C-alpha positions as protocol buffer text, in pm:
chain_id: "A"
residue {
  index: 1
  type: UNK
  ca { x: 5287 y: -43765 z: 6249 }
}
residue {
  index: 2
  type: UNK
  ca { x: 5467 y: -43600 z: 5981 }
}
residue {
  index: 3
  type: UNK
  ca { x: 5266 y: -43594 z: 5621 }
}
residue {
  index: 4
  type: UNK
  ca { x: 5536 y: -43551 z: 5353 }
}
residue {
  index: 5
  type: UNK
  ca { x: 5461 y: -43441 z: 4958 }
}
residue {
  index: 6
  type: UNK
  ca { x: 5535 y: -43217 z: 4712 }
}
residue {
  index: 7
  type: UNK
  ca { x: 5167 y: -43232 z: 4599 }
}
residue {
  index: 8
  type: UNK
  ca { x: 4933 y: -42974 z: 4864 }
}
residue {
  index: 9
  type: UNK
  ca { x: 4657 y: -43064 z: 4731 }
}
residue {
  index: 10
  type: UNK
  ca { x: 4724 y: -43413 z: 4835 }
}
residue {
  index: 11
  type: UNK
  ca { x: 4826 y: -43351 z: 5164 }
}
residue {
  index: 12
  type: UNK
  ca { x: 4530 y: -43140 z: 5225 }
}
residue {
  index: 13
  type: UNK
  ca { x: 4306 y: -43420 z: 5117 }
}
residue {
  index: 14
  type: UNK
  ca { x: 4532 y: -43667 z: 5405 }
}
residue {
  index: 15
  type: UNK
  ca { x: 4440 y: -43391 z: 5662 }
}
residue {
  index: 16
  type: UNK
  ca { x: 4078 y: -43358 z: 5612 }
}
residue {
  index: 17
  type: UNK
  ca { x: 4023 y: -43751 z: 5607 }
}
residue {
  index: 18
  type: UNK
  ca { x: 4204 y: -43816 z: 5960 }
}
residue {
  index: 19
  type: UNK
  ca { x: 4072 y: -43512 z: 6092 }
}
residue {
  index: 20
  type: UNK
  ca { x: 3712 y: -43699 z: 6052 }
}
residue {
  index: 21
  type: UNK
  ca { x: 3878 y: -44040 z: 6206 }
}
residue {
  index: 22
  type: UNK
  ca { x: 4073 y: -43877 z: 6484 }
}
residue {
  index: 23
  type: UNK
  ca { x: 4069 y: -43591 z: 6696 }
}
residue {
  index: 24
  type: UNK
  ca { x: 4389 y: -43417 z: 6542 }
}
residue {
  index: 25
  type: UNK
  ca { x: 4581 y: -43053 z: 6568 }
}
residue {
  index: 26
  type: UNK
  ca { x: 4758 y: -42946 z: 6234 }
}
residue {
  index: 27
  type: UNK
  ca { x: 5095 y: -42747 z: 6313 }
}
residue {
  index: 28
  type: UNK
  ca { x: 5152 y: -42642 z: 6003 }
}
residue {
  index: 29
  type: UNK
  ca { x: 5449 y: -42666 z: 5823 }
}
residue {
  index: 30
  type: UNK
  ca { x: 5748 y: -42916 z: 6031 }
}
residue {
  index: 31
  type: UNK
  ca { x: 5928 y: -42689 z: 6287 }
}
residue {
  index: 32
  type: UNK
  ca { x: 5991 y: -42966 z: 6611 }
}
residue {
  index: 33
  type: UNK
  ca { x: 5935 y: -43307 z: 6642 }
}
residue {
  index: 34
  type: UNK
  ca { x: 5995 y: -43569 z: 6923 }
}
residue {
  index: 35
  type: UNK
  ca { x: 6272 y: -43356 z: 7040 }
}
residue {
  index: 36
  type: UNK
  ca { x: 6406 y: -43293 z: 6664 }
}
residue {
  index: 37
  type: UNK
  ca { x: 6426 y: -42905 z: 6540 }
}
residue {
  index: 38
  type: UNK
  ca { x: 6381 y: -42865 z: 6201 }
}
residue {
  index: 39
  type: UNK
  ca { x: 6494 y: -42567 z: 6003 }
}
residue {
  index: 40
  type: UNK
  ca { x: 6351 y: -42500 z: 5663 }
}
residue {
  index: 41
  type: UNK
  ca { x: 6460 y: -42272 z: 5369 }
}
residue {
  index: 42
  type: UNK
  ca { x: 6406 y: -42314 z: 4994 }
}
residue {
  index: 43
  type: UNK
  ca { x: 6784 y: -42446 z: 4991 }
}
residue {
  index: 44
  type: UNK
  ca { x: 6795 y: -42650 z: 5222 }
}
residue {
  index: 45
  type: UNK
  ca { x: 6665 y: -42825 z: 5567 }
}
residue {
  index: 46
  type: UNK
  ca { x: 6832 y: -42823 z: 5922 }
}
residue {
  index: 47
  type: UNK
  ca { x: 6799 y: -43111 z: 6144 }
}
residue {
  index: 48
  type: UNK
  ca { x: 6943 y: -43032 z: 6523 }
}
residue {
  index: 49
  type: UNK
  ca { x: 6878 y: -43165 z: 6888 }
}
residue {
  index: 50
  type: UNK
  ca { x: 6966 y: -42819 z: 7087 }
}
residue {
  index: 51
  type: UNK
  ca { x: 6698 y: -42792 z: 7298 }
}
residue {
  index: 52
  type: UNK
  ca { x: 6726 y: -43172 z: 7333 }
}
residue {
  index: 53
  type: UNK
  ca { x: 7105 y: -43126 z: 7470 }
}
residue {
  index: 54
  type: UNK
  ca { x: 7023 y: -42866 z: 7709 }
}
residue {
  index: 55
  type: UNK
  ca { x: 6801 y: -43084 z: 7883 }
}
residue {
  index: 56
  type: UNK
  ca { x: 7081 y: -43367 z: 7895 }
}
residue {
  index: 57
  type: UNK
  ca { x: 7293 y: -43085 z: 8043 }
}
residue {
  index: 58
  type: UNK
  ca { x: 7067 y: -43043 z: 8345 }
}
residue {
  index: 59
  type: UNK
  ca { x: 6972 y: -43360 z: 8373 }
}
residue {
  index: 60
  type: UNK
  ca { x: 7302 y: -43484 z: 8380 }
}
residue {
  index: 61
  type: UNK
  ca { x: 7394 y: -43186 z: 8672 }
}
residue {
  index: 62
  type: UNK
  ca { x: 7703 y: -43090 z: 8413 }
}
residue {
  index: 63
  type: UNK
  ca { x: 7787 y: -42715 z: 8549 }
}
residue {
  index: 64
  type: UNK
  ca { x: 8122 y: -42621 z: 8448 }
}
residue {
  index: 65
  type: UNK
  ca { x: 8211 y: -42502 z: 8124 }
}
residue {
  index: 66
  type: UNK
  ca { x: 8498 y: -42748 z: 8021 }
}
residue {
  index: 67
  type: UNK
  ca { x: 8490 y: -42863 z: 7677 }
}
residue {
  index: 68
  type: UNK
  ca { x: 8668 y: -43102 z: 7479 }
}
residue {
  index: 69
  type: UNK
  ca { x: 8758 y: -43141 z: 7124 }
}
residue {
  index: 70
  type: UNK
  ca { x: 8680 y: -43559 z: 7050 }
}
residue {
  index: 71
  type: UNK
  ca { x: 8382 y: -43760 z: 7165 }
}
residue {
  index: 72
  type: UNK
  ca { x: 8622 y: -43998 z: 7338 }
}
residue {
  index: 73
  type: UNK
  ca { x: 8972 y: -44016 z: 7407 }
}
residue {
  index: 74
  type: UNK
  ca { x: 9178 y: -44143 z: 7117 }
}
residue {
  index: 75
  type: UNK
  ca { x: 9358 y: -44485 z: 7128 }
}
residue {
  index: 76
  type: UNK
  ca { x: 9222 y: -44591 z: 7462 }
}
residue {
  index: 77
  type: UNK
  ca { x: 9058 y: -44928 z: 7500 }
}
residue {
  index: 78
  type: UNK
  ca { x: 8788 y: -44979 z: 7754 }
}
residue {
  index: 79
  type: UNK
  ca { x: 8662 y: -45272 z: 7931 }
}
residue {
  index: 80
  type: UNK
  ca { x: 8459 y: -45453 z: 8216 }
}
residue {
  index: 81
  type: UNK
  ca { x: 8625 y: -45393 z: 8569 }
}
residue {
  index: 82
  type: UNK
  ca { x: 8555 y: -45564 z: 8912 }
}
residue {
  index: 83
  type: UNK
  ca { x: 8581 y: -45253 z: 9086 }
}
residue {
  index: 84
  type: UNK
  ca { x: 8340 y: -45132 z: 9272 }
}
residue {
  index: 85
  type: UNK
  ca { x: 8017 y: -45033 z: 9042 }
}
residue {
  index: 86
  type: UNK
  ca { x: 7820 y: -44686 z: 9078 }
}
residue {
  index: 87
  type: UNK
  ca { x: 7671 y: -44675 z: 9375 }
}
residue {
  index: 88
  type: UNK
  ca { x: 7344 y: -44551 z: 9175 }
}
residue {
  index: 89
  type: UNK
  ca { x: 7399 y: -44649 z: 8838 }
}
residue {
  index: 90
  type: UNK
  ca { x: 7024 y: -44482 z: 8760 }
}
residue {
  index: 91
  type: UNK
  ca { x: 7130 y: -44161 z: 8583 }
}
residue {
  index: 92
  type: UNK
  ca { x: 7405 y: -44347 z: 8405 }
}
residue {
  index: 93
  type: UNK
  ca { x: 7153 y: -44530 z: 8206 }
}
residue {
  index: 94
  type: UNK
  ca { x: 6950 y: -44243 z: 8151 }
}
residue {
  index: 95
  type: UNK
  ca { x: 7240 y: -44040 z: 8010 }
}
residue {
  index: 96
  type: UNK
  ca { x: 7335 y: -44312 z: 7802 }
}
residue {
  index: 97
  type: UNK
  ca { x: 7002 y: -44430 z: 7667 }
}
residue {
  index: 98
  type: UNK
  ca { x: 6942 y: -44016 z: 7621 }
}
residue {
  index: 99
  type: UNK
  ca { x: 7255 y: -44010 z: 7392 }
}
residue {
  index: 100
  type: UNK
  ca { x: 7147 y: -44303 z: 7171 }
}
residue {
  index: 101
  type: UNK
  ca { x: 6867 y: -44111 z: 7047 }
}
residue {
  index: 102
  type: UNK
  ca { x: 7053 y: -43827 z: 6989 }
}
residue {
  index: 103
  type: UNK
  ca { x: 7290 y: -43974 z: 6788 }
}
residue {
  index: 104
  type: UNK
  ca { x: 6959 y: -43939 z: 6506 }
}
residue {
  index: 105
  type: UNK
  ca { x: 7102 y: -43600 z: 6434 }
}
residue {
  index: 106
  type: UNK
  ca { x: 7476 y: -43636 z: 6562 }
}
residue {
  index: 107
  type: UNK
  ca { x: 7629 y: -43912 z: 6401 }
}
residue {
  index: 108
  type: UNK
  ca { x: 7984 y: -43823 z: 6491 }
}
residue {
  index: 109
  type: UNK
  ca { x: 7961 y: -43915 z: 6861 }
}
residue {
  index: 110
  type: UNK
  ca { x: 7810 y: -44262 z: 6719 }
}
residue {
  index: 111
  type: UNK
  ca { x: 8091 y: -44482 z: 6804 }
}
residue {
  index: 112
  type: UNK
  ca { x: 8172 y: -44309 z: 7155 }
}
residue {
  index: 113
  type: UNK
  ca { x: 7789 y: -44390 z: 7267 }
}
residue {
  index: 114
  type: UNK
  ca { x: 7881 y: -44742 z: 7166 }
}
residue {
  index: 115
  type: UNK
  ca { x: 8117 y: -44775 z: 7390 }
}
residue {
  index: 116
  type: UNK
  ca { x: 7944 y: -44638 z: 7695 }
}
residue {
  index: 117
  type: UNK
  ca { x: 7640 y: -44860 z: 7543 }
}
residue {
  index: 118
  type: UNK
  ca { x: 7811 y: -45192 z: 7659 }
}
residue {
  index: 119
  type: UNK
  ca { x: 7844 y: -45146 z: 8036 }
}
residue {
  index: 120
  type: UNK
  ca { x: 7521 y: -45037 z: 8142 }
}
residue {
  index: 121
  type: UNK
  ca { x: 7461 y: -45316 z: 8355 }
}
residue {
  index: 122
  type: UNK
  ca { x: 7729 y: -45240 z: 8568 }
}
residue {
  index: 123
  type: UNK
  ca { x: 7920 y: -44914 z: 8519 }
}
residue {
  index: 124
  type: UNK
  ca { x: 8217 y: -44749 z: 8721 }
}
residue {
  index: 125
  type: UNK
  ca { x: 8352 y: -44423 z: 8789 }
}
residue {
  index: 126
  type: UNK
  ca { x: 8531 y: -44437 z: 8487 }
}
residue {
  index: 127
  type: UNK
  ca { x: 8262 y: -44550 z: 8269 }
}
residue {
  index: 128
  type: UNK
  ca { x: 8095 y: -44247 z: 8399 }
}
residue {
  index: 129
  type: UNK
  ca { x: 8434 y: -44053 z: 8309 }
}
residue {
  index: 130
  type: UNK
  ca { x: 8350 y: -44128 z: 7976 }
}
residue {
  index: 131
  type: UNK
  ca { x: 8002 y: -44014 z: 7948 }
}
residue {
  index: 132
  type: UNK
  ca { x: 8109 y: -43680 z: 8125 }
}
residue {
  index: 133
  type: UNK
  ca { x: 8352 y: -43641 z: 7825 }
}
residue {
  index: 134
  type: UNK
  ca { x: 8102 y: -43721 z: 7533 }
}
residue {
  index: 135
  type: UNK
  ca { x: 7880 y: -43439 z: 7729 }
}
residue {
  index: 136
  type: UNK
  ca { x: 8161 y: -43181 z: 7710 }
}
residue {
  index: 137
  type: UNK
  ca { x: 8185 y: -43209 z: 7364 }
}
residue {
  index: 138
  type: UNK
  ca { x: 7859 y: -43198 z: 7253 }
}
residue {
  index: 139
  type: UNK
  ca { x: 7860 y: -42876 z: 7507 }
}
residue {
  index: 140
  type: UNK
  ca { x: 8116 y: -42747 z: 7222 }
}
residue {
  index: 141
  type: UNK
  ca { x: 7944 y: -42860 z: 6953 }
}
residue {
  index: 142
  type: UNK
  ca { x: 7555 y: -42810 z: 7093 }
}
residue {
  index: 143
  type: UNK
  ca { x: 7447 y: -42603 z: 6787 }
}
residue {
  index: 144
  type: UNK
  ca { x: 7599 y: -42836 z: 6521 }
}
residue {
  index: 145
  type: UNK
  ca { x: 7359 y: -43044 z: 6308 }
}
residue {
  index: 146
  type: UNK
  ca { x: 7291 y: -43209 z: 5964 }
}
residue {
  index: 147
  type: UNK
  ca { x: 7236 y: -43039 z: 5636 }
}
residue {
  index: 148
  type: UNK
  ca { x: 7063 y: -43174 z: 5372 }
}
residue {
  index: 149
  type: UNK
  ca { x: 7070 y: -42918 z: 5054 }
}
residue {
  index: 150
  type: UNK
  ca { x: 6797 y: -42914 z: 4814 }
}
residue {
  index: 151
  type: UNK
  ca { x: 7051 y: -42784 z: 4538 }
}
residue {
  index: 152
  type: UNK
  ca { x: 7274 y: -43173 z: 4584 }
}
residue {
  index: 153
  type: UNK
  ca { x: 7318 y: -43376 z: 4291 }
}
residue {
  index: 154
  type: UNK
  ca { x: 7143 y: -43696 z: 4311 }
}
residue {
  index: 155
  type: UNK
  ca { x: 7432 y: -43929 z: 4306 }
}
residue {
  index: 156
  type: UNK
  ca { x: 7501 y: -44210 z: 4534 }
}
residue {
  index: 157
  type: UNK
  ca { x: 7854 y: -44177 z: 4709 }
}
residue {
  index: 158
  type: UNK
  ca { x: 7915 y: -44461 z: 5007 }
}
residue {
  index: 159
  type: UNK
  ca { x: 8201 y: -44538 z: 5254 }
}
residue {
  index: 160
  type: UNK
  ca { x: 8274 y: -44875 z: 5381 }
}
residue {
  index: 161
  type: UNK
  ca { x: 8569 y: -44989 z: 5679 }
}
residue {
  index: 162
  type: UNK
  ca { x: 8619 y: -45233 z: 5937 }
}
residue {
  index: 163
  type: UNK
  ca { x: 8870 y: -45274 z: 6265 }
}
residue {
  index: 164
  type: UNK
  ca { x: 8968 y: -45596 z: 6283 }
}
residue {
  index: 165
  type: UNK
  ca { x: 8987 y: -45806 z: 6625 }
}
residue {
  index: 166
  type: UNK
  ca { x: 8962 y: -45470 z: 6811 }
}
residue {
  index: 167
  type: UNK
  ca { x: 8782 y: -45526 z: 7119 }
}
residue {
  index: 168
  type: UNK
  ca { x: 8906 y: -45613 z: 7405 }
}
residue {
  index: 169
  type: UNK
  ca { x: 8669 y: -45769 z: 7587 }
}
residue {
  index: 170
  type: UNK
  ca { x: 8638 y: -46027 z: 7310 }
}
residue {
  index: 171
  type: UNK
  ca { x: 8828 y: -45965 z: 7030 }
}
residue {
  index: 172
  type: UNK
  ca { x: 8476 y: -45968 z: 6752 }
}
residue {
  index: 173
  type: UNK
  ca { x: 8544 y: -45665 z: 6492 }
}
residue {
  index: 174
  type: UNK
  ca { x: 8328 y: -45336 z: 6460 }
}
residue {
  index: 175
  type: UNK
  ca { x: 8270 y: -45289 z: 6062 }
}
residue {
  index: 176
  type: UNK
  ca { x: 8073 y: -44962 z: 5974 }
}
residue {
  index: 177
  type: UNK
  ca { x: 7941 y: -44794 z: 5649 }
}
residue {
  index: 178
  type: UNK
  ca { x: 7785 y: -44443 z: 5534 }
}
residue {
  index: 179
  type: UNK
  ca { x: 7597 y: -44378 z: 5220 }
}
residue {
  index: 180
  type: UNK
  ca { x: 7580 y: -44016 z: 5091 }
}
residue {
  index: 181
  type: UNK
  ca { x: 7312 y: -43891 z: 4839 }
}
residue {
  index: 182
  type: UNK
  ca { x: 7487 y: -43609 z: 4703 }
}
residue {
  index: 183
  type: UNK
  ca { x: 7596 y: -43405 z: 5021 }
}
residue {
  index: 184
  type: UNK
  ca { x: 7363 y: -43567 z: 5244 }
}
residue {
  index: 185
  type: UNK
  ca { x: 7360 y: -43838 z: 5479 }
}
residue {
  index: 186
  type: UNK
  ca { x: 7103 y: -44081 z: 5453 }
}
residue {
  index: 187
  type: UNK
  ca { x: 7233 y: -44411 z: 5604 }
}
residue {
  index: 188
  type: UNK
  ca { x: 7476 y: -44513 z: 5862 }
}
residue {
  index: 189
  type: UNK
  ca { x: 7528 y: -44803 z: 6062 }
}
residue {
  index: 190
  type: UNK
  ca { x: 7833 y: -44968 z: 6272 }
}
residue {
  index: 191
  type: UNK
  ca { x: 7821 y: -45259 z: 6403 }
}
residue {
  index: 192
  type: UNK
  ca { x: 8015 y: -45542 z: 6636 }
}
residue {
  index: 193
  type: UNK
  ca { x: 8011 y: -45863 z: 6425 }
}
residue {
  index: 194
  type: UNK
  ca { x: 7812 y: -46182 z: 6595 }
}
residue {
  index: 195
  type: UNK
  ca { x: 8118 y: -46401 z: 6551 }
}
residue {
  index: 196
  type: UNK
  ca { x: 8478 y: -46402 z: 6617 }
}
residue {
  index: 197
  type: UNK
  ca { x: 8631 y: -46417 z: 6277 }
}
residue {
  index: 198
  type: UNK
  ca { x: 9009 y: -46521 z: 6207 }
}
residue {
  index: 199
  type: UNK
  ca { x: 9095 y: -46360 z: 5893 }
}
residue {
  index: 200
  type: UNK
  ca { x: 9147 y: -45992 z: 5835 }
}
residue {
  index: 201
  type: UNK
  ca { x: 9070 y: -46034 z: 5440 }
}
residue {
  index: 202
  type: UNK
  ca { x: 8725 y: -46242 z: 5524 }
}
residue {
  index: 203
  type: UNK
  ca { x: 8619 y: -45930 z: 5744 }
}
residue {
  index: 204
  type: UNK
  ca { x: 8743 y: -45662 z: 5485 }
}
residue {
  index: 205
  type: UNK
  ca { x: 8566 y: -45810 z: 5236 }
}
residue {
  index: 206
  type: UNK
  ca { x: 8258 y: -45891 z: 5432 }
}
residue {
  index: 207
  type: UNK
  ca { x: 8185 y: -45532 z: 5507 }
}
residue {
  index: 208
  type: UNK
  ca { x: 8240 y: -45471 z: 5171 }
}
residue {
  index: 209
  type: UNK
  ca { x: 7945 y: -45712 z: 5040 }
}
residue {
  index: 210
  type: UNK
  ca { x: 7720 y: -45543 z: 5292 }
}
residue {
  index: 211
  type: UNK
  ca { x: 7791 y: -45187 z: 5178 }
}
residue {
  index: 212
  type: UNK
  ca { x: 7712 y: -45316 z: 4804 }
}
residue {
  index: 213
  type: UNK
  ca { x: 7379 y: -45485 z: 4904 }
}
residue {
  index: 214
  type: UNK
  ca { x: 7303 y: -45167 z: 5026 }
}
residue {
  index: 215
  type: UNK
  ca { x: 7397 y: -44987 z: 4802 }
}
residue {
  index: 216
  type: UNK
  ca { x: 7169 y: -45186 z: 4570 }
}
residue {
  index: 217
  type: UNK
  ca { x: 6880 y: -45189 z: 4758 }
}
residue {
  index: 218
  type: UNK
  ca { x: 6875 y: -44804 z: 4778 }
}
residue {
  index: 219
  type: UNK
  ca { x: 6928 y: -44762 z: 4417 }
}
residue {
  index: 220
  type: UNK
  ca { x: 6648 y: -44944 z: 4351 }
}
residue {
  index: 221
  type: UNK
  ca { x: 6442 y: -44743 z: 4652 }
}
residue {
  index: 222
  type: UNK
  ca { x: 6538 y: -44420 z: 4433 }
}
residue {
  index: 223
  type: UNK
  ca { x: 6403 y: -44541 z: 4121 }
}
residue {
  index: 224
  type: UNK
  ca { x: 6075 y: -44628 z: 4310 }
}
residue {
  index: 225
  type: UNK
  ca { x: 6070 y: -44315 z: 4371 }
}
residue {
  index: 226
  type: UNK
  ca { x: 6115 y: -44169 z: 4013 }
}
residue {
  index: 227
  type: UNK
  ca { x: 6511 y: -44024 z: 4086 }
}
residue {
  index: 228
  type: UNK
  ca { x: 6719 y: -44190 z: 3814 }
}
residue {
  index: 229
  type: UNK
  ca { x: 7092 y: -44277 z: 3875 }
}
residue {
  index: 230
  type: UNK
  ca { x: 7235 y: -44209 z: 3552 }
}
residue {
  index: 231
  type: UNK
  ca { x: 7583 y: -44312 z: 3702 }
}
residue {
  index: 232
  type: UNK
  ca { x: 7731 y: -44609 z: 3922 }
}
residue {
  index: 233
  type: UNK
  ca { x: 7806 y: -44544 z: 4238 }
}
residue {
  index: 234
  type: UNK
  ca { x: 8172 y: -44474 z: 4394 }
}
residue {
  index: 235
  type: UNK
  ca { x: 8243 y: -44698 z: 4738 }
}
residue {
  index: 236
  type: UNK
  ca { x: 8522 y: -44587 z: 4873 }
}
residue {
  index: 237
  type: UNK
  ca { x: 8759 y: -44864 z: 5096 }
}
residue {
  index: 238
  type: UNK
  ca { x: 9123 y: -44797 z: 5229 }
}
residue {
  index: 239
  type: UNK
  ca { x: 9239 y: -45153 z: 5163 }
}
residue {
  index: 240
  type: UNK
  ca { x: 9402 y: -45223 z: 4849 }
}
residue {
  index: 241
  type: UNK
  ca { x: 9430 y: -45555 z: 4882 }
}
residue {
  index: 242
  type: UNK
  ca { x: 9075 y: -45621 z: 4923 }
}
residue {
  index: 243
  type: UNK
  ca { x: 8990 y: -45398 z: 4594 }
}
residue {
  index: 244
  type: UNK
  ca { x: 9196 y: -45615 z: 4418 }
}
residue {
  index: 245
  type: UNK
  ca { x: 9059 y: -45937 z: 4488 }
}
residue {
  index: 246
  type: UNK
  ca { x: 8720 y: -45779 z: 4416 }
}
residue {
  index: 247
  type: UNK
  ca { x: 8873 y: -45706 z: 4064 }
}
residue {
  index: 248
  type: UNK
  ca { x: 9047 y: -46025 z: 4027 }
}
residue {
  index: 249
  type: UNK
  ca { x: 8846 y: -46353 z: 3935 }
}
residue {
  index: 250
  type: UNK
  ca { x: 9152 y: -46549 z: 4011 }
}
residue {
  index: 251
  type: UNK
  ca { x: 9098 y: -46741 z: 4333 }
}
residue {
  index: 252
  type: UNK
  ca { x: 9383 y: -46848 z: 4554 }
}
residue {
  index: 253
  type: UNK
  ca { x: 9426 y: -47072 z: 4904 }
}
residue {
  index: 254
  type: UNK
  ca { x: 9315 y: -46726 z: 5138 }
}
residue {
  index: 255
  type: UNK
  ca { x: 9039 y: -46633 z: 4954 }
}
residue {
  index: 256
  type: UNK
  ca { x: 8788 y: -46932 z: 4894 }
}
residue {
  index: 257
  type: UNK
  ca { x: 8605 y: -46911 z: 5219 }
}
residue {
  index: 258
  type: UNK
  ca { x: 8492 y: -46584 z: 5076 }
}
residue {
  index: 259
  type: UNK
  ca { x: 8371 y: -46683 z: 4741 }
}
residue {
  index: 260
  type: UNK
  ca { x: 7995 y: -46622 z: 4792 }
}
residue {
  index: 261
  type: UNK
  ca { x: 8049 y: -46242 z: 4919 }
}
residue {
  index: 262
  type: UNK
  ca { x: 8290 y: -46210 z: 4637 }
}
residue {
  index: 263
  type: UNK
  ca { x: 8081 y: -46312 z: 4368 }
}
residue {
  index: 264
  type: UNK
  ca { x: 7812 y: -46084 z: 4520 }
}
residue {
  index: 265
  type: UNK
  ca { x: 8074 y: -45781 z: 4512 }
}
residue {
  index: 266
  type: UNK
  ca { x: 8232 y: -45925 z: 4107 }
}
residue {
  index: 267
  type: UNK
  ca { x: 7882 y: -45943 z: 3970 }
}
residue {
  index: 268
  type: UNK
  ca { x: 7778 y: -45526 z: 4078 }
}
residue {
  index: 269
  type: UNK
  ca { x: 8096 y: -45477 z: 3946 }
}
residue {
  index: 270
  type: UNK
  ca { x: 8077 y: -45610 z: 3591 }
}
residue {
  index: 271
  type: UNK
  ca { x: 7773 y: -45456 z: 3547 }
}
residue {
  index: 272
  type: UNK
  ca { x: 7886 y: -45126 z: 3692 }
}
residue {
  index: 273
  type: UNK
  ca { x: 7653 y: -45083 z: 3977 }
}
residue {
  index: 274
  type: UNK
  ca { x: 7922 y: -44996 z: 4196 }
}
residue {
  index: 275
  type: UNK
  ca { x: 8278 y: -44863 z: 4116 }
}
residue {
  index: 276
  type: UNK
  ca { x: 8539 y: -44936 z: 4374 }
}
residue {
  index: 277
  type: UNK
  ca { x: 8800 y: -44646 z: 4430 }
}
residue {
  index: 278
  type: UNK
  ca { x: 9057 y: -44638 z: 4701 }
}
residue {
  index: 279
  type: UNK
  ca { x: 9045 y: -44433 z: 4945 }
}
residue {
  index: 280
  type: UNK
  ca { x: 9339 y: -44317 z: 5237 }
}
């Protein structure tokens, strides 16, 4: 369990009443947890999996030193094969369901574990190719991990895309979205859609809404918590088509199927919860 305050006197008080409930050890101030090292100065904190890696190393038998410089290889689609699967597809899930949770502190290999994610039940060589590559370049990158600087402003900053109809297996679209308070990460999340959808501007503007509802939702989890947002916050998109419909209230023949999401998006707008800005 990790107690979390900036009042001792409180936490003190947390300690002595579930030491008399439960038989407990205090560790003192947050240095590993469930495989998580944690760093602390009075500028900042350090999250990082390290020791967490190494074991993935050995478990996954990786002995040469060959590294790479992606978490996947770069325009390459991947699919279901009816070749021949692994003849002991075992350690292939383990790797793989390993990875997941270390994507807590390494978001960047997020989309590659994805990938991998969606043949466990019946993986190939090169399915295991793939793996072997996502392990060579966390082997570069073992020591990198996520800052979070106690000297960041406390604005809200988010990020929003979407590729359309790019699976090939069948052909649903992977929007995503990251939400930055100040320099720090605090929320991620990509995800396949449930549905097949048609229109490119529907699934632009979808992920869009989504980003803005959460967008909302944390602002008003930060004033819970006493931070004030004194300004709106910047989502970024790389469509400028999509930006402009958002800024439009002129409806034409494309666009009413989305009318609900958009007046969720038009309404944040007008009263400057979000400001949409372009970005490449």
């Amino acid at each position: 369990m990790i107690i979390a305050d900036d009042n001792s006197d409180g936490i003190a008080s947390l300690k002595f009443e579930l030491a008399c409930c439960l038989a407990m050890k205090d560790l003192s101030i947050l240095r590993y947890f469930l495989g998580i090292e944690v760093a602390y100065s009075p500028k900042s904190y350090l999250l990082l999996q390290s020791k967490y890696i190494s074991n993935l190393f050995e478990c996954a038998r990786l002995t040469n030193n060959r590294i790479v410089d992606t978490p996947i290889e770069t325009n390459v689609r991947y699919a279901p094969s009816d070749r021949p699967p692994l003849l002991d597809p075992s350690l292939f899930r383990t790797i793989v369901g390993s990875l997941v949770y270390f994507t807590v502190t390494r978001p960047d290999i997020v989309y590659a574990v994805y990938v991998v994610s969606q043949f466990i039940a019946a993986p190939i060589i090169v399915h295991w190719v793939i793996v072997l590559h996502i392990l060579r370049y966390l082997q570069s990158t073992q020591f990198q991990n996520l800052l979070f600087p106690s000297t960041s402003y406390l604005e809200l900053r988010a990020y929003s895309d979407v590729n359309w109809d790019d699976d090939p297996m069948d052909y649903k679209s992977t929007t995503g979205f990251c939400v930055f308070l100040g320099d720090s990460l605090i929320l991620l999340k990509s995800k396949k859609q449930d549905v097949i959808s048609r229109s490119y501007i529907k699934t632009e503007y979808n992920v869009m809404t989504s980003t803005t509802c959460k967008i909302v939702w944390l602002r008003s989890l930060l004033t819970d918590m006493c931070i004030s947002l004194h300004q709106p916050t910047l989502l970024y998109y790389d469509n400028q088509s999509v930006i402009r419909i958002a800024r439009n209230s002129v409806f034409h023949k494309p666009t009413k199927h989305i009318k609900i999401d958009y007046d969720i998006t038009r309404y944040h707008l007008q009263i400057i919860t979000i400001i949409l800005s372009f970005v490449s």
